[in-house]
Amino acid sequence: MPHARNRNPSPIPEVTWDTGLKEMNETWKGAIACLGVAVFFVMTIGIIYWQVVDQPNKNWILRGTFSGLIWERRTQSLVIQTLTEDKTYVEIDVGNVGNPDIEVPFVRNLCWLNKTEFCYTWDSVAEVKISLEVNEETECYSMSWVPVHCHVELKDCFSMTNVSWYGGASVRGQTWPVNDQNATMQPFIVSDLKDNPTGFGSVLERYFLGSSGVAVLVSPDIPLQLGVDSRQQFCLQSLPSMERLPLQYTVCVAYNVKAAHQEAMQQLSRHSRELPNMKALWLPFWKLLTNVDSGQKVERELRIFSNRLRRHQLGEGVISLNEHSTALLSDMDHDYLNTRKKGMSKRLTRDLPLVKLLNISITLSPFLGVDTTQFHTSLMDGTQAFWLSLPSAPQGQLIPVMSHWRGKFCVKLNITNPGAVSWFLDRVGSLQAHLGMEYITLEGGEGNLFEEQALRPPQALGGDKYISLLADLATRTGESTIMTAGTRSSHKPLFVKMTRLQSDWSSMGLKGIIPSLLHHTLLGYNFLIPDAVGGSLSGELVTDEELFIRWLEITAFLPVISFHTPPWICGEDRVLNITRTYIAKHQRIVVPLIERYAEEWRMTGNPIYRPMWWLSPSDPMTFTIDDQFLIGDEVLVAPVVEKGSVERDIYLPDGGFQWQDSQNAQVFDGGTFLQDYPVPLEEVAVFLRRS
């Protein structure tokens, strides 16, 4: 502290050191305070500048050996790129989580001790965990979003910019790729496209493939919604609930689209793949068009139709009966059994010998009319649990859930009840014994009966589980069963019917065949039965001769040829002759090819029918070709799909080989674009690969 001094007797006021020091300290204190404020202000400006201006727009979150995951701060997107940043595999917009107006740095990794994981809590709304798995040829990023609160919708959108996307679900007016499709946000489950034309139908898998070499596989066990904005993005969205349902998916990247698909197939189906009855490939299927009211009349119509097939020299085939005709024959069989039980003379009974001699296909469904004896019997004998039901109270009696099927009030088979399954299989066995049929079409598995009526389904029947269980049941009826829809069942020995098409040249008609073919086989459903020649959606007979011929030319190269309109009705002798020619070509050329590549599919999962990019996976020209297809690696088919055309453009993919026209033996190099190549009405452009 300051030392004491003698007092000065002078009248001049004395100024002590303490006073001066005190005044000086006050001055310095003010200066220091001002300096502190200035430094704080400069630091604040610096931090704001770093946050807004100087901070990089993207931050690397995870790095693999050839790819990495980046956070794009300004667009609030997760981006997977090559480490050299010269290629973008996919851009995922996650800004829909939380408040999109709040910019999130997204750089604080809570799992920083593990270099293959990233964890973060997003805006106190959702927790995200991303795990990286590095394989020899692919790198996979597993994404898991979990809501922090109840009733939170999680939504991630995948950009279509510079990426052609494939897979997902069948739709009306199928396109290849799916970029041109539009679909409002809705549950991602199989529905009947005839009843719900804007829904998803026929075959569906939680798998999407991008031309950049990216595959997206969504968890199969969580409820999911999907929406598609044409040429912009497709979005995955969880369902808000008290259970805080997560949004989980895996994104795998590879060097090209083919490699990405082959890796995805190994993850998508870990079951051993089985072949259906390959004999069906050799036989055309003929729809029996009849509207009669008794089994005897159905039998008569079968005899007449069979005689016509023989008279027109159309060879052996399968005559398909709809559910109504099947029921009439079944009732006829039921009447026969009753008469035998009553001791009626054997001479007066019939065992449907003509039907047994014919090769027929019957149609069944899991529905039963509420006006039938079987249903009323089930209510009386306590087997109402055979039908999808809900309890009237927590411990109350089961009440079957009503539905509509083919214009009637019905109940639907409870496929989780072993007794109900046994009852259905006994019914099939009885029909097989007395009708002798080999082929069965199972309809009506689409949709979710509970969710359609805003009812909470049992846990075992949520989402698409009914159609999966129906496929399990179908395999127990033999290897010649045909399903009208499929999901998670591509490995089973079943045939799948394509969605029915309009009888015209549009994308909902003829132009939709090849996109649907490529869609089915990409998802693993190679053994498909296309819609009948000329289209069958309207139920009317086809009268456009050119449409019938061009449609026939396409289906002749598919696994099975099916007819709704007989060729002798559509046109004159020329149509009949062309039909005979293409049935013979299918049996002589196409079926042996399918049988050879079916074995490759069984061993590797590679599709039998392949898109153009399969042979040239880095060629952007091949990504959007939707009117050509490959059978294996050796046959390229390019049919005409435009009304009145007798020429078309053809692109021959490059892979270090040549292509030879099967008609004129002319040879072209791979990568050649053939403009206005002649394809007369009665021909299909077919090229054979040459090494």
XYZ file of C-alpha atoms in Angstrom:
691
model
C 0.000 0.000 0.000
C 1.355 3.805 -0.327
C 3.763 5.094 2.491
C 2.972 8.286 4.833
C 4.478 11.795 4.153
C 4.894 15.053 6.384
C 2.012 17.487 6.182
C 2.742 20.723 4.236
C 1.735 23.918 6.155
C 1.275 25.789 2.824
C -2.270 26.971 2.000
C -2.003 25.186 -1.313
C -4.023 22.034 -1.071
C -1.959 18.948 -0.716
C -2.251 16.288 -3.322
C -1.343 12.921 -1.936
C -0.065 9.896 -3.892
C -3.152 7.977 -2.875
C -5.447 10.406 -4.622
C -3.435 10.373 -7.849
C -3.167 6.640 -7.844
C -6.881 6.328 -7.211
C -7.658 8.649 -10.116
C -5.245 6.748 -12.332
C -6.775 3.381 -11.358
C -10.251 4.593 -12.277
C -8.970 5.684 -15.693
C -7.244 2.356 -16.348
C -10.246 0.430 -15.162
C -12.413 2.193 -17.730
C -9.876 1.606 -20.468
C -9.531 -2.059 -19.587
C -13.306 -2.439 -19.496
C -13.598 -0.838 -22.916
C -10.853 -3.081 -24.208
C -12.627 -6.133 -22.813
C -15.863 -5.123 -24.479
C -14.030 -4.604 -27.741
C -12.299 -7.991 -27.520
C -15.617 -9.695 -26.704
C -17.259 -7.918 -29.634
C -14.466 -8.985 -31.998
C -14.660 -12.581 -30.746
C -18.435 -12.620 -31.202
C -18.086 -11.274 -34.726
C -15.418 -13.937 -35.384
C -17.575 -16.749 -34.094
C -20.546 -15.554 -36.115
C -18.314 -15.231 -39.175
C -17.006 -18.777 -38.626
C -20.501 -20.139 -38.177
C -22.030 -18.331 -41.137
C -19.261 -17.559 -43.596
C -16.029 -19.361 -42.902
C -17.376 -22.752 -41.722
C -17.371 -25.272 -44.601
C -20.762 -26.144 -46.045
C -20.055 -29.852 -45.762
C -18.471 -31.941 -43.088
C -17.260 -35.510 -43.439
C -19.088 -37.704 -40.946
C -17.820 -41.178 -41.852
C -15.211 -42.411 -44.310
C -14.831 -45.819 -45.926
C -12.190 -47.040 -48.345
C -13.713 -45.450 -51.453
C -16.792 -43.557 -50.204
C -17.763 -41.243 -47.407
C -20.824 -39.727 -45.762
C -21.038 -35.933 -45.786
C -23.316 -33.500 -43.971
C -24.400 -30.665 -46.281
C -25.131 -27.854 -43.840
C -27.039 -25.486 -46.115
C -29.320 -28.066 -47.762
C -29.636 -30.151 -44.576
C -28.791 -33.280 -46.528
C -26.734 -36.393 -46.039
C -24.632 -37.054 -49.124
C -22.631 -40.153 -49.981
C -19.743 -39.376 -52.336
C -16.478 -40.894 -53.420
C -13.565 -39.789 -51.246
C -12.234 -37.824 -54.206
C -15.626 -36.023 -54.405
C -15.854 -36.662 -58.150
C -19.032 -38.782 -57.915
C -22.197 -38.469 -55.845
C -23.992 -41.727 -55.120
C -27.040 -40.343 -53.342
C -28.344 -37.214 -51.645
C -30.800 -37.683 -48.760
C -32.822 -34.710 -47.594
C -33.317 -35.055 -43.835
C -34.433 -31.458 -43.263
C -37.981 -32.695 -42.741
C -37.049 -33.820 -39.228
C -37.600 -31.197 -36.569
C -37.801 -27.529 -37.597
C -36.572 -27.063 -41.199
C -36.035 -23.327 -40.566
C -33.314 -23.995 -37.988
C -29.892 -24.573 -39.501
C -28.222 -27.537 -37.799
C -24.423 -27.836 -37.892
C -24.673 -31.625 -37.427
C -20.988 -32.061 -36.646
C -20.896 -33.219 -33.031
C -20.409 -36.980 -33.086
C -21.489 -38.487 -29.778
C -19.928 -41.800 -30.838
C -16.528 -40.244 -31.547
C -14.620 -43.167 -30.006
C -15.830 -45.435 -32.831
C -14.711 -44.330 -36.299
C -17.405 -46.448 -37.996
C -20.358 -44.919 -36.122
C -21.987 -41.532 -35.919
C -24.549 -40.516 -33.291
C -26.453 -37.277 -32.894
C -29.629 -35.908 -31.335
C -31.453 -33.816 -33.906
C -33.137 -30.672 -32.596
C -34.419 -32.625 -29.544
C -36.799 -34.381 -31.934
C -35.011 -37.545 -33.085
C -31.858 -39.482 -32.376
C -29.872 -40.729 -35.339
C -27.259 -43.470 -35.397
C -25.308 -44.252 -38.568
C -23.042 -47.294 -38.826
C -20.578 -48.003 -41.627
C -19.766 -51.520 -42.805
C -16.953 -51.872 -45.327
C -17.048 -54.926 -47.587
C -14.824 -56.002 -50.448
C -16.831 -54.313 -53.227
C -19.506 -52.366 -51.357
C -19.801 -50.011 -48.403
C -23.063 -49.910 -46.460
C -24.392 -47.138 -44.211
C -27.087 -48.286 -41.781
C -29.351 -45.394 -40.776
C -31.577 -45.510 -37.708
C -33.791 -42.589 -36.714
C -35.675 -42.878 -33.403
C -38.156 -40.190 -32.267
C -37.446 -38.558 -28.926
C -41.154 -37.820 -28.439
C -44.399 -39.544 -29.378
C -46.319 -38.672 -32.549
C -43.195 -37.596 -34.469
C -43.142 -38.284 -38.217
C -39.703 -39.131 -39.562
C -39.219 -38.442 -43.254
C -36.153 -38.876 -45.474
C -36.240 -38.024 -49.181
C -33.905 -39.411 -51.860
C -33.052 -37.084 -54.710
C -33.629 -38.123 -58.339
C -31.173 -35.532 -59.658
C -28.763 -37.325 -62.008
C -29.919 -40.722 -60.692
C -32.341 -43.161 -62.335
C -34.195 -45.174 -59.686
C -35.696 -48.664 -59.951
C -37.555 -51.046 -57.648
C -40.114 -50.424 -54.933
C -43.633 -51.436 -55.941
C -45.682 -52.090 -59.058
C -48.038 -49.290 -60.061
C -50.609 -48.625 -62.759
C -48.729 -47.326 -65.773
C -45.408 -48.821 -64.693
C -42.341 -46.861 -65.805
C -38.668 -47.784 -66.048
C -37.031 -46.094 -64.244
C -39.560 -44.919 -61.643
C -38.503 -41.253 -61.927
C -41.578 -40.320 -63.960
C -44.036 -41.787 -61.452
C -46.190 -39.851 -58.992
C -47.592 -41.300 -55.783
C -49.108 -39.497 -52.829
C -47.717 -40.404 -49.416
C -49.475 -43.649 -48.432
C -48.815 -46.955 -46.637
C -46.227 -48.973 -48.515
C -48.195 -52.204 -48.782
C -49.554 -54.328 -51.632
C -53.062 -53.380 -52.714
C -55.387 -54.480 -55.508
C -54.743 -51.979 -58.312
C -58.151 -52.617 -59.809
C -59.816 -51.354 -56.626
C -57.091 -48.857 -55.744
C -55.561 -47.618 -59.031
C -53.350 -45.022 -57.301
C -51.927 -47.518 -54.819
C -49.048 -49.994 -54.871
C -49.672 -53.461 -56.172
C -48.698 -56.805 -57.659
C -45.116 -57.151 -56.394
C -43.497 -54.967 -53.775
C -40.169 -55.029 -51.987
C -38.571 -52.496 -49.665
C -35.714 -52.096 -52.066
C -34.677 -49.227 -54.338
C -31.761 -49.211 -56.760
C -30.056 -46.137 -58.225
C -28.088 -45.944 -61.472
C -25.212 -44.233 -59.637
C -24.439 -47.537 -57.911
C -26.570 -47.139 -54.787
C -29.055 -49.533 -53.190
C -31.532 -48.636 -50.435
C -32.952 -51.460 -48.307
C -35.626 -50.516 -45.769
C -36.205 -52.500 -42.586
C -38.987 -55.056 -43.236
C -40.484 -54.998 -39.753
C -41.585 -51.394 -39.277
C -44.674 -49.648 -40.713
C -43.691 -47.451 -43.631
C -45.207 -44.852 -45.942
C -43.888 -43.940 -49.375
C -44.440 -40.935 -51.622
C -42.990 -40.201 -55.076
C -42.609 -36.720 -56.591
C -42.027 -37.125 -60.317
C -38.442 -36.377 -61.364
C -37.649 -34.861 -57.986
C -37.497 -37.364 -55.137
C -39.067 -40.313 -53.380
C -39.639 -40.150 -49.644
C -39.739 -42.706 -46.847
C -41.862 -41.739 -43.854
C -42.577 -43.408 -40.549
C -45.986 -43.510 -38.908
C -46.521 -41.282 -35.858
C -47.526 -43.340 -32.818
C -47.240 -43.672 -29.071
C -44.657 -46.405 -29.639
C -42.058 -44.014 -31.111
C -41.657 -46.082 -34.279
C -38.216 -45.719 -35.881
C -37.237 -45.162 -39.500
C -34.509 -47.619 -40.419
C -32.811 -48.338 -43.716
C -29.424 -49.278 -45.149
C -27.725 -47.509 -48.051
C -25.092 -49.563 -49.895
C -22.836 -48.093 -52.572
C -20.737 -49.903 -55.161
C -18.681 -49.052 -58.228
C -21.693 -49.400 -60.554
C -25.400 -50.203 -60.584
C -24.950 -53.904 -61.384
C -22.570 -54.471 -58.470
C -24.913 -52.595 -56.125
C -27.854 -54.781 -57.210
C -25.941 -58.029 -56.791
C -24.960 -57.056 -53.244
C -28.532 -56.012 -52.452
C -29.927 -59.344 -53.653
C -27.730 -61.174 -51.190
C -29.100 -59.075 -48.347
C -32.693 -59.011 -49.585
C -33.157 -62.775 -49.801
C -31.010 -64.880 -47.522
C -33.168 -67.948 -48.226
C -32.261 -70.625 -50.735
C -34.086 -70.023 -54.011
C -36.399 -72.709 -55.393
C -37.755 -73.225 -58.909
C -41.476 -73.669 -59.618
C -42.848 -76.321 -61.969
C -40.943 -75.511 -65.178
C -43.407 -77.553 -67.234
C -45.748 -74.538 -67.114
C -43.357 -72.584 -69.343
C -44.090 -74.873 -72.266
C -47.868 -74.432 -72.164
C -49.922 -71.405 -73.210
C -52.701 -70.454 -70.791
C -56.181 -69.924 -72.274
C -58.874 -68.070 -70.332
C -62.282 -69.768 -70.505
C -64.764 -66.961 -71.110
C -68.118 -68.185 -69.905
C -71.039 -66.915 -67.870
C -73.059 -69.959 -66.864
C -74.866 -71.013 -63.707
C -74.049 -74.693 -63.199
C -71.138 -77.090 -63.130
C -72.605 -79.125 -65.982
C -72.615 -76.033 -68.200
C -69.004 -75.245 -67.237
C -68.073 -78.783 -68.204
C -69.821 -78.365 -71.550
C -68.032 -75.070 -72.217
C -64.721 -76.731 -71.395
C -65.428 -79.457 -73.942
C -66.330 -76.933 -76.644
C -63.279 -74.755 -75.987
C -60.904 -77.729 -75.892
C -62.234 -78.938 -79.243
C -61.660 -75.484 -80.759
C -58.045 -75.437 -79.612
C -57.497 -78.807 -81.264
C -59.348 -77.809 -84.422
C -57.179 -74.696 -84.804
C -54.014 -76.747 -84.169
C -52.901 -74.607 -81.246
C -51.368 -77.523 -79.390
C -51.536 -78.483 -75.743
C -52.333 -75.732 -73.267
C -53.862 -74.924 -69.886
C -57.495 -73.768 -69.743
C -57.938 -71.252 -66.911
C -61.167 -71.082 -64.935
C -62.157 -68.052 -62.897
C -63.314 -68.335 -59.285
C -66.998 -68.496 -60.234
C -66.514 -71.434 -62.635
C -64.278 -73.149 -60.072
C -67.014 -72.802 -57.450
C -69.602 -74.298 -59.819
C -67.414 -77.333 -60.473
C -66.700 -77.576 -56.754
C -70.438 -77.595 -55.999
C -70.874 -80.256 -58.659
C -68.264 -82.344 -56.875
C -69.995 -81.647 -53.536
C -73.329 -82.854 -54.952
C -71.593 -85.982 -56.211
C -70.216 -86.770 -52.763
C -73.627 -86.264 -51.174
C -75.305 -88.638 -53.640
C -72.663 -91.295 -52.969
C -73.264 -90.946 -49.213
C -76.983 -91.511 -49.766
C -76.240 -94.799 -51.476
C -77.296 -93.694 -54.968
C -76.440 -96.110 -57.727
C -72.936 -95.659 -59.046
C -74.319 -95.575 -62.583
C -76.151 -92.336 -61.769
C -73.119 -90.559 -60.305
C -70.283 -88.809 -62.114
C -66.626 -88.254 -61.299
C -66.092 -85.491 -63.881
C -64.038 -87.700 -66.236
C -63.842 -85.066 -69.004
C -62.483 -82.428 -66.644
C -59.829 -84.845 -65.440
C -58.654 -85.394 -69.007
C -58.176 -81.661 -69.565
C -55.278 -79.574 -68.352
C -57.067 -76.915 -66.329
C -56.190 -74.187 -63.867
C -58.656 -73.302 -61.123
C -58.929 -70.054 -59.168
C -59.376 -69.820 -55.408
C -59.322 -67.009 -52.872
C -59.230 -66.775 -49.068
C -62.730 -65.228 -49.095
C -65.973 -66.978 -48.212
C -69.439 -65.513 -48.768
C -71.480 -64.841 -45.641
C -74.474 -66.423 -47.384
C -72.763 -69.814 -47.733
C -73.492 -72.924 -45.725
C -69.839 -73.222 -44.695
C -69.857 -69.815 -43.025
C -73.092 -70.421 -41.107
C -71.777 -73.811 -40.021
C -68.624 -72.186 -38.647
C -70.755 -69.879 -36.490
C -72.654 -72.838 -35.121
C -69.745 -75.199 -34.436
C -67.471 -72.581 -32.831
C -64.949 -72.282 -35.667
C -65.565 -68.606 -36.320
C -61.870 -68.139 -35.475
C -61.233 -69.546 -38.979
C -62.011 -66.023 -40.263
C -60.266 -62.746 -39.560
C -62.021 -61.507 -36.438
C -61.878 -59.052 -33.579
C -63.199 -59.573 -30.045
C -66.406 -57.727 -29.145
C -64.770 -56.833 -25.790
C -61.334 -57.419 -24.195
C -62.428 -60.963 -23.296
C -65.488 -61.068 -25.533
C -66.612 -63.333 -28.343
C -64.819 -63.149 -31.677
C -66.759 -61.343 -34.387
C -65.658 -61.904 -38.021
C -64.683 -58.742 -39.904
C -66.876 -58.227 -42.970
C -65.442 -57.273 -46.364
C -66.400 -57.124 -50.053
C -65.117 -59.554 -52.652
C -66.433 -59.846 -56.173
C -69.492 -57.784 -55.243
C -70.491 -59.919 -52.250
C -70.212 -59.622 -48.470
C -67.503 -62.023 -47.349
C -65.221 -63.061 -44.544
C -61.507 -63.707 -45.052
C -59.512 -66.749 -44.017
C -57.553 -66.311 -40.792
C -54.261 -67.469 -42.167
C -52.642 -67.434 -38.710
C -55.068 -70.126 -37.470
C -53.664 -73.652 -38.073
C -57.174 -75.109 -38.176
C -58.228 -72.629 -40.857
C -55.148 -73.396 -42.929
C -55.829 -77.134 -42.661
C -59.438 -76.557 -43.745
C -58.283 -74.620 -46.809
C -55.674 -77.230 -47.766
C -58.265 -80.014 -47.389
C -60.492 -78.075 -49.772
C -57.668 -77.831 -52.319
C -56.879 -81.521 -51.913
C -60.499 -82.474 -52.522
C -60.615 -80.408 -55.711
C -57.351 -81.912 -56.937
C -58.681 -85.405 -56.332
C -61.914 -84.920 -58.266
C -60.939 -82.362 -60.925
C -57.396 -83.535 -61.526
C -56.116 -79.984 -62.006
C -52.419 -79.219 -61.661
C -52.473 -75.408 -61.615
C -54.059 -73.180 -58.964
C -54.356 -69.399 -58.999
C -54.655 -67.795 -55.566
C -56.285 -64.367 -55.640
C -57.273 -61.906 -52.936
C -54.166 -61.729 -50.756
C -53.628 -58.019 -51.429
C -54.340 -55.287 -48.900
C -54.843 -55.296 -45.149
C -58.457 -55.922 -44.183
C -58.063 -54.315 -40.766
C -56.219 -51.170 -41.819
C -58.622 -50.598 -44.725
C -61.416 -50.308 -42.151
C -59.342 -48.237 -39.689
C -59.099 -51.196 -37.306
C -55.978 -52.102 -35.369
C -54.673 -55.376 -36.831
C -53.244 -58.197 -34.738
C -49.465 -57.969 -34.550
C -49.074 -61.083 -36.708
C -51.094 -59.481 -39.531
C -49.765 -55.930 -39.687
C -48.746 -54.396 -43.011
C -48.091 -56.971 -45.748
C -47.820 -60.019 -43.518
C -51.018 -61.587 -44.866
C -49.721 -61.864 -48.432
C -46.446 -63.334 -47.149
C -48.288 -65.963 -45.117
C -50.535 -66.710 -48.106
C -47.387 -67.399 -50.149
C -46.295 -69.884 -47.475
C -49.670 -71.577 -47.771
C -49.407 -71.580 -51.573
C -46.170 -73.544 -51.495
C -48.002 -76.290 -49.603
C -50.409 -76.763 -52.523
C -47.598 -77.680 -54.936
C -45.071 -76.079 -57.267
C -47.631 -74.981 -59.876
C -49.412 -72.324 -57.836
C -49.890 -68.831 -59.257
C -50.110 -65.799 -56.967
C -51.589 -62.455 -57.984
C -49.191 -60.548 -55.715
C -45.959 -61.060 -53.845
C -43.706 -59.534 -51.246
C -40.727 -61.171 -49.536
C -41.533 -64.377 -51.426
C -39.386 -64.202 -54.578
C -37.372 -67.208 -53.411
C -40.413 -69.500 -53.208
C -41.400 -71.954 -55.994
C -44.351 -69.865 -57.173
C -45.528 -68.055 -60.282
C -46.678 -64.434 -60.001
C -49.243 -62.783 -62.248
C -48.540 -59.340 -63.657
C -51.040 -56.561 -63.082
C -53.825 -56.554 -65.672
C -53.426 -53.980 -68.439
C -55.634 -51.894 -70.680
C -56.222 -52.987 -74.275
C -54.372 -50.066 -75.852
C -50.905 -48.786 -76.744
C -50.379 -46.585 -73.653
C -48.127 -47.116 -70.641
C -51.149 -48.699 -68.965
C -51.413 -51.079 -71.899
C -48.836 -52.451 -74.330
C -46.075 -49.979 -73.384
C -46.324 -51.105 -69.759
C -45.317 -54.730 -70.424
C -41.528 -54.336 -70.597
C -41.245 -51.879 -67.656
C -43.331 -54.333 -65.598
C -41.159 -57.244 -66.727
C -37.940 -55.474 -65.721
C -39.496 -54.357 -62.418
C -40.608 -57.896 -61.495
C -37.320 -59.557 -62.327
C -35.221 -56.864 -60.634
C -37.092 -57.682 -57.416
C -36.494 -61.404 -57.937
C -39.867 -62.443 -59.399
C -38.612 -64.107 -62.584
C -41.364 -66.676 -63.033
C -44.160 -64.369 -63.984
C -47.274 -64.751 -66.046
C -47.868 -61.589 -68.076
C -51.302 -60.217 -68.667
C -53.200 -61.873 -71.503
C -52.349 -60.980 -75.104
C -54.178 -57.766 -75.948
C -54.843 -56.868 -72.290
C -57.632 -58.083 -69.992
C -58.396 -55.206 -67.615
C -61.718 -54.321 -69.235
C -62.774 -57.938 -69.663
C -63.730 -57.201 -73.272
C -62.428 -59.069 -76.303
C -59.639 -57.440 -78.311
C -60.548 -56.435 -81.848
C -57.405 -54.480 -82.795
C -55.472 -56.987 -84.915
C -52.228 -54.996 -84.911
C -52.347 -54.602 -81.125
C -52.950 -58.346 -80.703
C -49.980 -59.248 -82.934
C -47.513 -56.788 -81.371
C -48.598 -57.901 -77.878
C -48.145 -61.558 -78.835
C -44.656 -60.827 -80.173
C -43.591 -59.493 -76.763
C -45.161 -62.207 -74.598
C -43.679 -64.940 -76.798
C -40.310 -64.029 -75.241
C -41.655 -64.010 -71.656
C -41.917 -67.085 -69.387
C -45.573 -67.875 -70.198
C -47.962 -66.858 -72.985
C -51.528 -66.296 -71.806
C -54.658 -65.502 -73.801
C -57.920 -63.796 -72.926
C -59.067 -63.197 -76.492
C -58.794 -66.348 -78.670
C -56.915 -65.640 -81.921
C -59.766 -66.984 -84.057
C -61.974 -64.192 -82.658
C -59.457 -61.354 -83.069
C -58.684 -61.842 -86.710
C -58.560 -64.014 -89.787
C -56.278 -66.928 -90.637
C -53.222 -64.644 -90.556
C -53.647 -64.046 -86.802
C -54.040 -67.796 -86.218
C -50.910 -68.555 -88.232
C -48.881 -65.908 -86.386
C -50.142 -67.286 -83.056
C -49.030 -70.817 -83.966
C -45.647 -69.468 -85.117
C -44.926 -67.593 -81.900
C -46.120 -70.397 -79.621
C -43.690 -72.696 -81.459
C -40.884 -70.096 -81.250
C -41.514 -69.701 -77.517
C -41.205 -73.449 -76.991
C -38.235 -73.941 -79.300
C -36.066 -70.919 -78.412
C -37.274 -69.063 -75.320
C -38.048 -71.869 -72.857
C -34.603 -73.538 -73.164
C -33.003 -70.125 -72.559
C -35.116 -69.548 -69.466
C -34.323 -73.007 -68.120
C -30.593 -72.343 -68.493
C -30.663 -68.947 -66.810
C -33.103 -70.171 -64.154
C -30.278 -72.256 -62.761
C -28.040 -69.170 -62.666
C -30.796 -67.287 -60.809
C -31.111 -70.117 -58.306
C -27.381 -70.069 -57.598
C -26.613 -66.321 -57.732
C -29.877 -64.343 -57.697
C -29.064 -62.715 -61.062
C -32.310 -61.985 -62.926
C -33.264 -64.033 -65.973
C -34.625 -60.965 -67.769
C -32.170 -58.081 -67.584
C -32.127 -54.348 -68.356
C -29.695 -52.908 -70.873
C -27.379 -51.605 -68.141
C -26.650 -55.166 -67.034
C -24.074 -55.512 -69.828
C -22.924 -51.889 -69.720
C -23.476 -50.652 -66.129
C -21.523 -47.418 -66.557
C -23.210 -46.311 -69.787
C -25.832 -43.596 -69.072
C -27.555 -44.437 -72.381
C -28.728 -47.725 -70.898
C -30.275 -46.301 -67.721
C -33.584 -45.198 -69.242
C -34.209 -47.738 -72.046
C -37.688 -49.103 -71.309
C -38.627 -50.890 -74.545
C -35.806 -53.454 -74.842
C -34.737 -56.324 -72.608
C -32.148 -59.082 -72.366
C -32.677 -62.780 -71.784
C -29.569 -63.636 -69.837
C -26.440 -62.150 -71.371
C -26.928 -63.446 -74.899
C -30.278 -62.415 -76.399
C -31.534 -58.844 -76.873
C -35.227 -58.367 -77.695
C -36.494 -55.064 -79.127
C -40.211 -55.265 -80.021
C -42.294 -52.511 -81.599
C -44.530 -50.695 -79.088
C -45.836 -47.837 -81.235
C -49.075 -48.163 -83.169
C -48.582 -48.264 -86.943
C -44.774 -48.473 -86.766
C -42.724 -50.913 -88.814
C -39.367 -49.532 -87.640
C -37.828 -48.421 -84.375
C -34.623 -47.121 -82.759
C -32.440 -49.766 -81.095
C -29.423 -49.345 -78.817
C -26.947 -52.226 -78.592
C -25.069 -52.055 -75.256
C -21.291 -52.114 -75.347
C -19.271 -54.649 -73.428
C -16.433 -55.509 -75.751
C -18.591 -57.735 -77.962
C -20.759 -57.617 -81.089
C -24.437 -58.236 -81.836
C -25.914 -60.221 -84.727
C -29.429 -59.722 -86.079
C -31.180 -63.101 -85.870
C -33.219 -62.316 -89.011
C -30.599 -61.216 -91.529
C -27.317 -62.203 -89.779
C -26.024 -58.602 -89.975
C -23.379 -57.863 -87.320
C -23.020 -54.620 -85.308
C -20.497 -53.436 -82.737
C -21.604 -52.873 -79.162
C -22.488 -49.264 -78.439
C -24.145 -48.873 -81.849
C -27.350 -46.862 -82.095
C -29.594 -48.158 -84.877
C -32.015 -45.480 -86.000
C -35.288 -46.390 -87.734
C -34.328 -50.054 -87.881
C -36.925 -51.995 -89.949
C -39.199 -54.324 -87.935
C -42.170 -55.557 -90.039
C -45.508 -56.263 -88.358
C -44.995 -60.013 -88.056
C -41.425 -59.777 -86.711
C -39.524 -58.849 -83.559
C -36.011 -57.406 -83.615
C -33.840 -60.041 -81.880
C -30.052 -59.757 -81.617
C -27.673 -62.494 -80.516
C -24.498 -61.627 -78.669
C -21.211 -62.574 -80.331
C -17.929 -62.690 -78.423
